[in-house]
Amino acid sequence: MNCIQSAFLKAFVALVKSTLMHQQCPLPSMFNFLLVNHSLIPLLEPVRTGIKNKILVEDIVPCESHSSQKIFCKPGEVGRLKP
């Protein structure tokens, strides 16, 4: 159970970053894999919480920049501007 968090994070980061580079499918749908709600199975709750804590410190959210370079930021460092 201790390895699930790191394995999920590595796979998720690789999926998001490779998808953005190759435009294979819509990026927002990738974030549906994140477990937001509490688990009904008590055994899985520490896994969900651990994944959440790891995602919060990872540069995972794609952001626009003034150059053509793809950049990623931590979830707590970004915002969304509406048109």
PDB file of C-alpha atoms in Angstrom:
ATOM      1  CA  MET A   1       0.000   0.000   0.000  1.00  0.00           C
ATOM      2  CA  ASN A   2       2.927   2.343   0.654  1.00  0.00           C
ATOM      3  CA  CYS A   3       4.081   2.229  -2.974  1.00  0.00           C
ATOM      4  CA  ILE A   4       0.708   3.030  -4.551  1.00  0.00           C
ATOM      5  CA  GLN A   5       1.018   6.771  -3.926  1.00  0.00           C
ATOM      6  CA  SER A   6       4.417   7.132  -5.594  1.00  0.00           C
ATOM      7  CA  ALA A   7       3.521   4.816  -8.454  1.00  0.00           C
ATOM      8  CA  PHE A   8       0.283   6.704  -9.147  1.00  0.00           C
ATOM      9  CA  LEU A   9       2.061  10.071  -9.022  1.00  0.00           C
ATOM     10  CA  LYS A  10       4.804   8.988 -11.428  1.00  0.00           C
ATOM     11  CA  ALA A  11       2.293   7.533 -13.879  1.00  0.00           C
ATOM     12  CA  PHE A  12      -0.020  10.548 -13.641  1.00  0.00           C
ATOM     13  CA  VAL A  13       2.780  13.084 -14.163  1.00  0.00           C
ATOM     14  CA  ALA A  14       4.099  11.138 -17.155  1.00  0.00           C
ATOM     15  CA  LEU A  15       0.597  10.899 -18.652  1.00  0.00           C
ATOM     16  CA  VAL A  16      -0.182  14.605 -18.239  1.00  0.00           C
ATOM     17  CA  LYS A  17       3.154  15.846 -19.539  1.00  0.00           C
ATOM     18  CA  SER A  18       3.302  13.462 -22.513  1.00  0.00           C
ATOM     19  CA  THR A  19      -0.312  14.242 -23.436  1.00  0.00           C
ATOM     20  CA  LEU A  20       0.390  17.963 -23.408  1.00  0.00           C
ATOM     21  CA  MET A  21       3.445  17.521 -25.602  1.00  0.00           C
ATOM     22  CA  HIS A  22       1.647  15.337 -28.159  1.00  0.00           C
ATOM     23  CA  GLN A  23      -1.948  16.642 -27.860  1.00  0.00           C
ATOM     24  CA  GLN A  24      -3.333  13.084 -27.868  1.00  0.00           C
ATOM     25  CA  CYS A  25      -6.501  13.768 -25.854  1.00  0.00           C
ATOM     26  CA  PRO A  26      -8.047  16.615 -23.855  1.00  0.00           C
ATOM     27  CA  LEU A  27      -5.939  17.407 -20.823  1.00  0.00           C
ATOM     28  CA  PRO A  28      -8.784  18.287 -18.411  1.00  0.00           C
ATOM     29  CA  SER A  29     -10.072  14.724 -18.665  1.00  0.00           C
ATOM     30  CA  MET A  30      -6.765  13.479 -17.221  1.00  0.00           C
ATOM     31  CA  PHE A  31      -7.487  15.236 -13.939  1.00  0.00           C
ATOM     32  CA  ASN A  32     -10.650  13.133 -13.509  1.00  0.00           C
ATOM     33  CA  PHE A  33      -8.318  10.330 -12.397  1.00  0.00           C
ATOM     34  CA  LEU A  34      -7.582  12.229  -9.181  1.00  0.00           C
ATOM     35  CA  LEU A  35      -9.593  10.989  -6.229  1.00  0.00           C
ATOM     36  CA  VAL A  36     -11.215  14.110  -4.809  1.00  0.00           C
ATOM     37  CA  ASN A  37     -13.947  12.663  -2.601  1.00  0.00           C
ATOM     38  CA  HIS A  38     -13.373  10.581   0.499  1.00  0.00           C
ATOM     39  CA  SER A  39     -13.276   6.856  -0.083  1.00  0.00           C
ATOM     40  CA  LEU A  40     -16.101   4.669   1.176  1.00  0.00           C
ATOM     41  CA  ILE A  41     -13.481   1.998   1.813  1.00  0.00           C
ATOM     42  CA  PRO A  42     -11.485   2.979   4.942  1.00  0.00           C
ATOM     43  CA  LEU A  43      -8.428   1.054   3.737  1.00  0.00           C
ATOM     44  CA  LEU A  44      -8.130   3.336   0.674  1.00  0.00           C
ATOM     45  CA  GLU A  45      -8.453   6.665   2.500  1.00  0.00           C
ATOM     46  CA  PRO A  46      -4.740   6.904   3.472  1.00  0.00           C
ATOM     47  CA  VAL A  47      -3.827   6.162  -0.167  1.00  0.00           C
ATOM     48  CA  ARG A  48      -6.151   8.919  -1.436  1.00  0.00           C
ATOM     49  CA  THR A  49      -4.809  11.399   1.107  1.00  0.00           C
ATOM     50  CA  GLY A  50      -1.196  10.493   0.283  1.00  0.00           C
ATOM     51  CA  ILE A  51      -1.786  10.969  -3.450  1.00  0.00           C
ATOM     52  CA  LYS A  52      -3.439  14.331  -2.790  1.00  0.00           C
ATOM     53  CA  ASN A  53      -0.507  15.505  -0.655  1.00  0.00           C
ATOM     54  CA  LYS A  54       2.013  14.437  -3.308  1.00  0.00           C
ATOM     55  CA  ILE A  55       0.065  16.135  -6.137  1.00  0.00           C
ATOM     56  CA  LEU A  56      -0.071  19.421  -4.196  1.00  0.00           C
ATOM     57  CA  VAL A  57       3.733  19.758  -4.217  1.00  0.00           C
ATOM     58  CA  GLU A  58       4.254  18.553  -7.799  1.00  0.00           C
ATOM     59  CA  ASP A  59       4.631  20.850 -10.828  1.00  0.00           C
ATOM     60  CA  ILE A  60       1.695  19.252 -12.627  1.00  0.00           C
ATOM     61  CA  VAL A  61      -0.655  22.009 -13.835  1.00  0.00           C
ATOM     62  CA  PRO A  62       0.143  23.190 -17.380  1.00  0.00           C
ATOM     63  CA  CYS A  63       0.418  26.979 -17.586  1.00  0.00           C
ATOM     64  CA  GLU A  64       0.684  29.438 -20.422  1.00  0.00           C
ATOM     65  CA  SER A  65       3.842  31.469 -20.745  1.00  0.00           C
ATOM     66  CA  HIS A  66       5.063  34.260 -22.985  1.00  0.00           C
ATOM     67  CA  SER A  67       7.237  31.814 -24.874  1.00  0.00           C
ATOM     68  CA  SER A  68       6.521  28.586 -26.706  1.00  0.00           C
ATOM     69  CA  GLN A  69       8.089  26.597 -23.856  1.00  0.00           C
ATOM     70  CA  LYS A  70       5.678  24.324 -21.942  1.00  0.00           C
ATOM     71  CA  ILE A  71       5.720  25.082 -18.229  1.00  0.00           C
ATOM     72  CA  PHE A  72       4.069  23.381 -15.276  1.00  0.00           C
ATOM     73  CA  CYS A  73       3.279  24.801 -11.834  1.00  0.00           C
ATOM     74  CA  LYS A  74       2.097  23.512  -8.480  1.00  0.00           C
ATOM     75  CA  PRO A  75      -1.709  23.497  -8.047  1.00  0.00           C
ATOM     76  CA  GLY A  76      -1.571  26.154  -5.321  1.00  0.00           C
ATOM     77  CA  GLU A  77       0.446  28.550  -7.514  1.00  0.00           C
ATOM     78  CA  VAL A  78      -1.982  28.895 -10.420  1.00  0.00           C
ATOM     79  CA  GLY A  79      -5.230  30.655 -11.118  1.00  0.00           C
ATOM     80  CA  ARG A  80      -7.643  30.864 -13.977  1.00  0.00           C
ATOM     81  CA  LEU A  81      -8.494  34.048 -15.828  1.00  0.00           C
ATOM     82  CA  LYS A  82     -11.876  34.205 -17.445  1.00  0.00           C
ATOM     83  CA  PRO A  83     -12.174  36.056 -20.766  1.00  0.00           C
TER      84      PRO A  83
END
